CSV table of C-alpha atoms in Angstrom, one decimal:
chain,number,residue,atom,x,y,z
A,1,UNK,CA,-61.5,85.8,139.4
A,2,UNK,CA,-60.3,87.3,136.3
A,3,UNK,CA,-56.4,87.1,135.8
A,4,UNK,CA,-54.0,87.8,133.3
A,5,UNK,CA,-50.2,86.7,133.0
A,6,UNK,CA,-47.6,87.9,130.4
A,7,UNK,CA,-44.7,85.5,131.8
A,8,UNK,CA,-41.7,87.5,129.8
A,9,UNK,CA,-40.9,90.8,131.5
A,10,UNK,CA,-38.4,91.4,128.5
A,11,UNK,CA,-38.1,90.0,125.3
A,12,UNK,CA,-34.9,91.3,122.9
A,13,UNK,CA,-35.3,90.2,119.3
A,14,UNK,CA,-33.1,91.7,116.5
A,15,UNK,CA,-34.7,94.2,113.9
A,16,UNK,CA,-36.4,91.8,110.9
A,17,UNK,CA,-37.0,89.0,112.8
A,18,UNK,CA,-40.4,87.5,114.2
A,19,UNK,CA,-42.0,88.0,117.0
A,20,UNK,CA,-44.2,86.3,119.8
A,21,UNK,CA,-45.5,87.8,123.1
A,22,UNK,CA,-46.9,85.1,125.3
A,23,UNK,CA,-50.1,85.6,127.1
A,24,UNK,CA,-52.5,83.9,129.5
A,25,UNK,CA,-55.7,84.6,130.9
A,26,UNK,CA,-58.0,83.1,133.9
A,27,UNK,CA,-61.7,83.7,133.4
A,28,UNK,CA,-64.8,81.6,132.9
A,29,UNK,CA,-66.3,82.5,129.9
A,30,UNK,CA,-64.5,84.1,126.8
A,31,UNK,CA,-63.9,87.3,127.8
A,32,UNK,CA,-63.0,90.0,125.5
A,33,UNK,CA,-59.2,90.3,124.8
A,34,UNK,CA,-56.6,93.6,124.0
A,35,UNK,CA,-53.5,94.6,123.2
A,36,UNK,CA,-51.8,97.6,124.2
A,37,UNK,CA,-48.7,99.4,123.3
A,38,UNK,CA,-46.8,102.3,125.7
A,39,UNK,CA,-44.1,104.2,124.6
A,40,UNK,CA,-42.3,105.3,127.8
A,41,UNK,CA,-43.8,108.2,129.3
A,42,UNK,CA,-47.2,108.0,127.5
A,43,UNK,CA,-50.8,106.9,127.3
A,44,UNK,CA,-51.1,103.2,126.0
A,45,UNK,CA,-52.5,102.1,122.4
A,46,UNK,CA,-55.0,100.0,121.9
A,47,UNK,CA,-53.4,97.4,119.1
A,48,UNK,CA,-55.9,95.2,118.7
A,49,UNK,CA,-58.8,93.5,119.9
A,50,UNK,CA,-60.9,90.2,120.4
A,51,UNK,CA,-64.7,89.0,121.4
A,52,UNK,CA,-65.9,87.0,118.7
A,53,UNK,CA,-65.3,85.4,115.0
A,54,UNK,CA,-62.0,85.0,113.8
A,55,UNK,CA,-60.0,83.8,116.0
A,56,UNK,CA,-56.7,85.1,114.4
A,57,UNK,CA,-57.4,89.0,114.7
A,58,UNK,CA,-55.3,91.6,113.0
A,59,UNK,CA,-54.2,95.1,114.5
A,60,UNK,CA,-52.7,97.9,113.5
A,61,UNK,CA,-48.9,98.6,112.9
A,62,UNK,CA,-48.7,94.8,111.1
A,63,UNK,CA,-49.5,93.0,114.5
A,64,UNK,CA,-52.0,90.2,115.0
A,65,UNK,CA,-52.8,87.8,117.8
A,66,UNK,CA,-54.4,84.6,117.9
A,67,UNK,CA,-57.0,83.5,120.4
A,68,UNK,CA,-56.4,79.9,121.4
A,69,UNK,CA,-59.4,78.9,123.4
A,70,UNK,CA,-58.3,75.6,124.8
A,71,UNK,CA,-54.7,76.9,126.0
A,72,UNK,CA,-56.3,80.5,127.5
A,73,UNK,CA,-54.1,81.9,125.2
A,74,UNK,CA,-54.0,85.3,123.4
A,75,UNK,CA,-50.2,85.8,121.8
A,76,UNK,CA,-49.4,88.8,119.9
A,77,UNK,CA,-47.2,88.2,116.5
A,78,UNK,CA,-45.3,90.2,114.1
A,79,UNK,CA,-43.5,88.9,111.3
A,80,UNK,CA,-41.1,91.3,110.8
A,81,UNK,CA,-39.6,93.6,113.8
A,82,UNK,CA,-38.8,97.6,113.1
A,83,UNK,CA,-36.8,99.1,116.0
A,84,UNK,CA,-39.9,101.6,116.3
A,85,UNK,CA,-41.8,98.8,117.6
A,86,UNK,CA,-39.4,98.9,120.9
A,87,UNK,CA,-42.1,99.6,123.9
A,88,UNK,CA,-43.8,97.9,127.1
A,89,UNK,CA,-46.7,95.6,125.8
A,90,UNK,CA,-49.9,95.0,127.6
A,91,UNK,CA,-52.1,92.1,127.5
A,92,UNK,CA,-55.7,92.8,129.0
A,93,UNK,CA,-58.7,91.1,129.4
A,94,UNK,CA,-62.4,92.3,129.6
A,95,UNK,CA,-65.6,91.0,130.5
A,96,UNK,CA,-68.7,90.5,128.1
A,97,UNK,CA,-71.2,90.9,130.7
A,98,UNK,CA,-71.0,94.7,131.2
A,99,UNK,CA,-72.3,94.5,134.4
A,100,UNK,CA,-71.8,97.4,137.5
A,101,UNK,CA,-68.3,95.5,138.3
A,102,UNK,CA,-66.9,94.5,135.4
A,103,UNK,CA,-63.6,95.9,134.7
A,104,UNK,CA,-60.5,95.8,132.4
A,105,UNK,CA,-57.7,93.3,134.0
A,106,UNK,CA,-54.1,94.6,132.7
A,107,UNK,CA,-51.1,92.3,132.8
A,108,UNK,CA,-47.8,93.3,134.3
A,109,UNK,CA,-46.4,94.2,130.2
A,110,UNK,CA,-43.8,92.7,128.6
A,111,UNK,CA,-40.8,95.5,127.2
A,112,UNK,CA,-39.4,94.8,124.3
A,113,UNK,CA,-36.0,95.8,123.5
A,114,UNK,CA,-34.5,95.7,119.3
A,115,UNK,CA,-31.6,95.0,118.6
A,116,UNK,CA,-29.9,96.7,115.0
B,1,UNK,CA,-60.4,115.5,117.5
B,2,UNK,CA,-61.8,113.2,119.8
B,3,UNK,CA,-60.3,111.9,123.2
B,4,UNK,CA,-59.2,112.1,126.5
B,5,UNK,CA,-57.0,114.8,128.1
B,6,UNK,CA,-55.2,114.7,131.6
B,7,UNK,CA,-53.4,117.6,133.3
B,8,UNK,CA,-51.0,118.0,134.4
B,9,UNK,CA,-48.4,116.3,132.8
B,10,UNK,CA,-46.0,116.5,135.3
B,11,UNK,CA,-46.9,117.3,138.6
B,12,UNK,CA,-45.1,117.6,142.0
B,13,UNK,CA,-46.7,117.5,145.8
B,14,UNK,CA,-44.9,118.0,149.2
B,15,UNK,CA,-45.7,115.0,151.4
B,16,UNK,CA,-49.1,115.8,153.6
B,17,UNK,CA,-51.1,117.6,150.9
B,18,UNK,CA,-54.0,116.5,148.9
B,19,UNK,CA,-53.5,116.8,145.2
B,20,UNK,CA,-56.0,116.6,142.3
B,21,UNK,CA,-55.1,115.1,139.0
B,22,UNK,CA,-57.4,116.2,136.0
B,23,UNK,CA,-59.2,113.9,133.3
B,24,UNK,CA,-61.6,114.8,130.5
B,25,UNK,CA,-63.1,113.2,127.7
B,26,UNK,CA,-65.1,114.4,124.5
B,27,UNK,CA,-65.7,110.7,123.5
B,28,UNK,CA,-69.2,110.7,125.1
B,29,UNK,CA,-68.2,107.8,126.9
B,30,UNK,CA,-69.5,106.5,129.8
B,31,UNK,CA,-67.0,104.8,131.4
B,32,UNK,CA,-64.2,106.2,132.9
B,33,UNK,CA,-61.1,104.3,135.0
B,34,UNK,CA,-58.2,105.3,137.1
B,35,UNK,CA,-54.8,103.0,137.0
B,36,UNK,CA,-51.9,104.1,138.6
B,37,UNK,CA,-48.7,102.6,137.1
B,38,UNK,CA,-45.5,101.4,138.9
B,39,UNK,CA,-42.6,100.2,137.3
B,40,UNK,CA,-43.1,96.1,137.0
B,41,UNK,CA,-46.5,96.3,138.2
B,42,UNK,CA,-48.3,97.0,134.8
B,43,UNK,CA,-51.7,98.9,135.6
B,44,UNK,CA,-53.8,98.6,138.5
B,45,UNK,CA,-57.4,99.8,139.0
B,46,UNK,CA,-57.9,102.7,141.0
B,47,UNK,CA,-61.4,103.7,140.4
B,48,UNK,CA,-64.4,103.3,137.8
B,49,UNK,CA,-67.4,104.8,137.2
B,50,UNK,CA,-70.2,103.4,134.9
B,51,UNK,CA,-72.5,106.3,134.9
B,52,UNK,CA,-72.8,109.9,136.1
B,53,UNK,CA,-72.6,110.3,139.9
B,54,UNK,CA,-71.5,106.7,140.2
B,55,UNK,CA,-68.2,105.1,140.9
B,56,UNK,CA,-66.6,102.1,142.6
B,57,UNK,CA,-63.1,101.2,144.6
B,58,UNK,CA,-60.9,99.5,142.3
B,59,UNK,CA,-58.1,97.2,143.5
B,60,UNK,CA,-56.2,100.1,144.9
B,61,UNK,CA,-58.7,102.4,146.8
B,62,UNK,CA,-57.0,103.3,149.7
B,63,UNK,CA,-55.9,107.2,150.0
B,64,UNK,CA,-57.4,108.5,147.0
B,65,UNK,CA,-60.8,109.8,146.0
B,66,UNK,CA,-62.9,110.5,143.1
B,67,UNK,CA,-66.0,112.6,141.5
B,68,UNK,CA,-68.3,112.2,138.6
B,69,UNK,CA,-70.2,115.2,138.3
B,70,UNK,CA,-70.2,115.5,134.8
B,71,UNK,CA,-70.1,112.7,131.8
B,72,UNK,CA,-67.1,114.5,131.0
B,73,UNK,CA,-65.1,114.8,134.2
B,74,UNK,CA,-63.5,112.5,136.5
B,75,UNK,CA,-61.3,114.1,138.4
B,76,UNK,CA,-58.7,111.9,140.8
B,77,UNK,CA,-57.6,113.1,143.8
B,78,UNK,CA,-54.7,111.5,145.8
B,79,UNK,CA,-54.6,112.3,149.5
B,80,UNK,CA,-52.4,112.8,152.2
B,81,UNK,CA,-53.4,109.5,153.6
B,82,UNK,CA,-51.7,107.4,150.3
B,83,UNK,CA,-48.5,106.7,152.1
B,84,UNK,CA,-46.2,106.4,148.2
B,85,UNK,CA,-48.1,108.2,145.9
B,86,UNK,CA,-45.1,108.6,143.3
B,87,UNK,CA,-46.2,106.8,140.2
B,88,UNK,CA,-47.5,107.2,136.8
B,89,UNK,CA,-51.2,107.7,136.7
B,90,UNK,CA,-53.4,107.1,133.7
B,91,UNK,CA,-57.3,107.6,133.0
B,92,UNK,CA,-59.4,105.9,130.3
B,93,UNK,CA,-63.1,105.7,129.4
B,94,UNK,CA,-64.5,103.1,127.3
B,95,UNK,CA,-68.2,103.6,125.4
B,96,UNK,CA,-69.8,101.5,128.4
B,97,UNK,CA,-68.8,99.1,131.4
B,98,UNK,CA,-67.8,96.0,129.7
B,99,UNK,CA,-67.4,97.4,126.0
B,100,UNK,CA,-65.6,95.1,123.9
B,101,UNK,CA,-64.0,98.3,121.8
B,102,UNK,CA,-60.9,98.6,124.9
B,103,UNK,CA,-60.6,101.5,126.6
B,104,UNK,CA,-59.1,104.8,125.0
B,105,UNK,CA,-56.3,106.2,127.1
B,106,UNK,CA,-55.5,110.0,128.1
B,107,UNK,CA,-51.5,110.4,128.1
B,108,UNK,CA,-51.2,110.3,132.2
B,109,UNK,CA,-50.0,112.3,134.7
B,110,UNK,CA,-46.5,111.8,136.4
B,111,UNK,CA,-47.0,112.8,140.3
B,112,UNK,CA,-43.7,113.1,142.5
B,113,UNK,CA,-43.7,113.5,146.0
B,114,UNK,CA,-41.2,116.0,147.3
């Protein structure tokens, strides 16, 4: 079954520095991989997305994520924090197939905090 | 400008009614989801529907219900039978089952039970 983790519930980094939110996915093909951003007390953003190519994919708001097939990997990076970017993360995962049960698997989020 | 809207933005039921949460689209998408959110739980699946007059039971099923009568429309509806409906709910479509473009999200709906 599909499955996705995002093992850090909160991450605090200080405005400038890097960033790297950690996730994992189960499945048994490459699925198609997305980022999401919420703001508390709204819809979530889609941030970027992965199913084929490049394996290093770049989003909006200077994010990118790289797709590490061997490790089930799919880590979201920023060079440079802004305390805008303070928000509850989402890593989800998709299947290619399309078929009548296919669905979009959500992890649990990761918030992440700024520090000035 | 394209998307999704949900109504209403807050809403508030006394325990024992059915309540009906609102979600349309203008994307002509045709997929639309359910998730209900919980703090620490991220998003789980309520209902889908892939086509017109089709839908299935997400993870989460149990004491809610749902209609696709139009492309458009997929109306949620949480019962009296969902013993803590209090949550966060959001609704999405997505061009088709399975599109790799994500799903686009409405701005949910924020149900208390009184």
């Amino acid at each position: 079954a599909q499955s996705v983790t995002q093992p850090d519930i909160h991450i605090t980094v200080s405005e400038g520095a890097s960033l790297e939110l950690r996730c994992n996915y189960s499945y048994g093909a490459t699925p198609y991989l997305f980022w999401y951003v919420q703001s508390p007390g709204q819809g979530l953003q889609l941030l970027l997305k992965y199913f084929s190519g490049d394996t290093l994919v770049q989003g909006i708001k200077g994010f990118e994520a790289e797709f590490k097939r061997s490790q089930s990997s799919f880590n979201l990076r920023k060079p440079s924090v802004h305390w805008s970017d303070a928000a509850e993360y989402f890593c989800a995962v998709g299947s290619p197939r399309g078929g009548r049960d296919d669905k979009i698997i959500f992890g649990k989020g990761t918030r992440l905090h700024i520090l000035p | 400008d394209g998307g999704i809207t949900q109504s209403p933005k807050y809403l508030f039921r006394k325990e024992g009614q059915n309540v009906t949460l609102s979600c349309e689209q203008n994307l002509n998408h045709d997929a639309m989801y359910w998730y209900r959110q919980d703090p620490g739980q991220g998003l789980r699946l309520i209902y889908y529907s892939q086509i017109v007059n089709d839908f299935q039971k997400g993870d989460i099923a149990e004491g809610y219900s749902v209609s696709r009568e139009k492309k458009e429309s997929f109306p949620l509806t949480v019962t009296s039978a969902q013993k803590n409906p209090t949550a966060f709910y959001l609704c999405a479509s997505s061009p088709f089952q399975g599109s790799p473009l994500g799903g686009v999200f409405g701005q949910g709906t924020r149900l208390t039970v009184v």
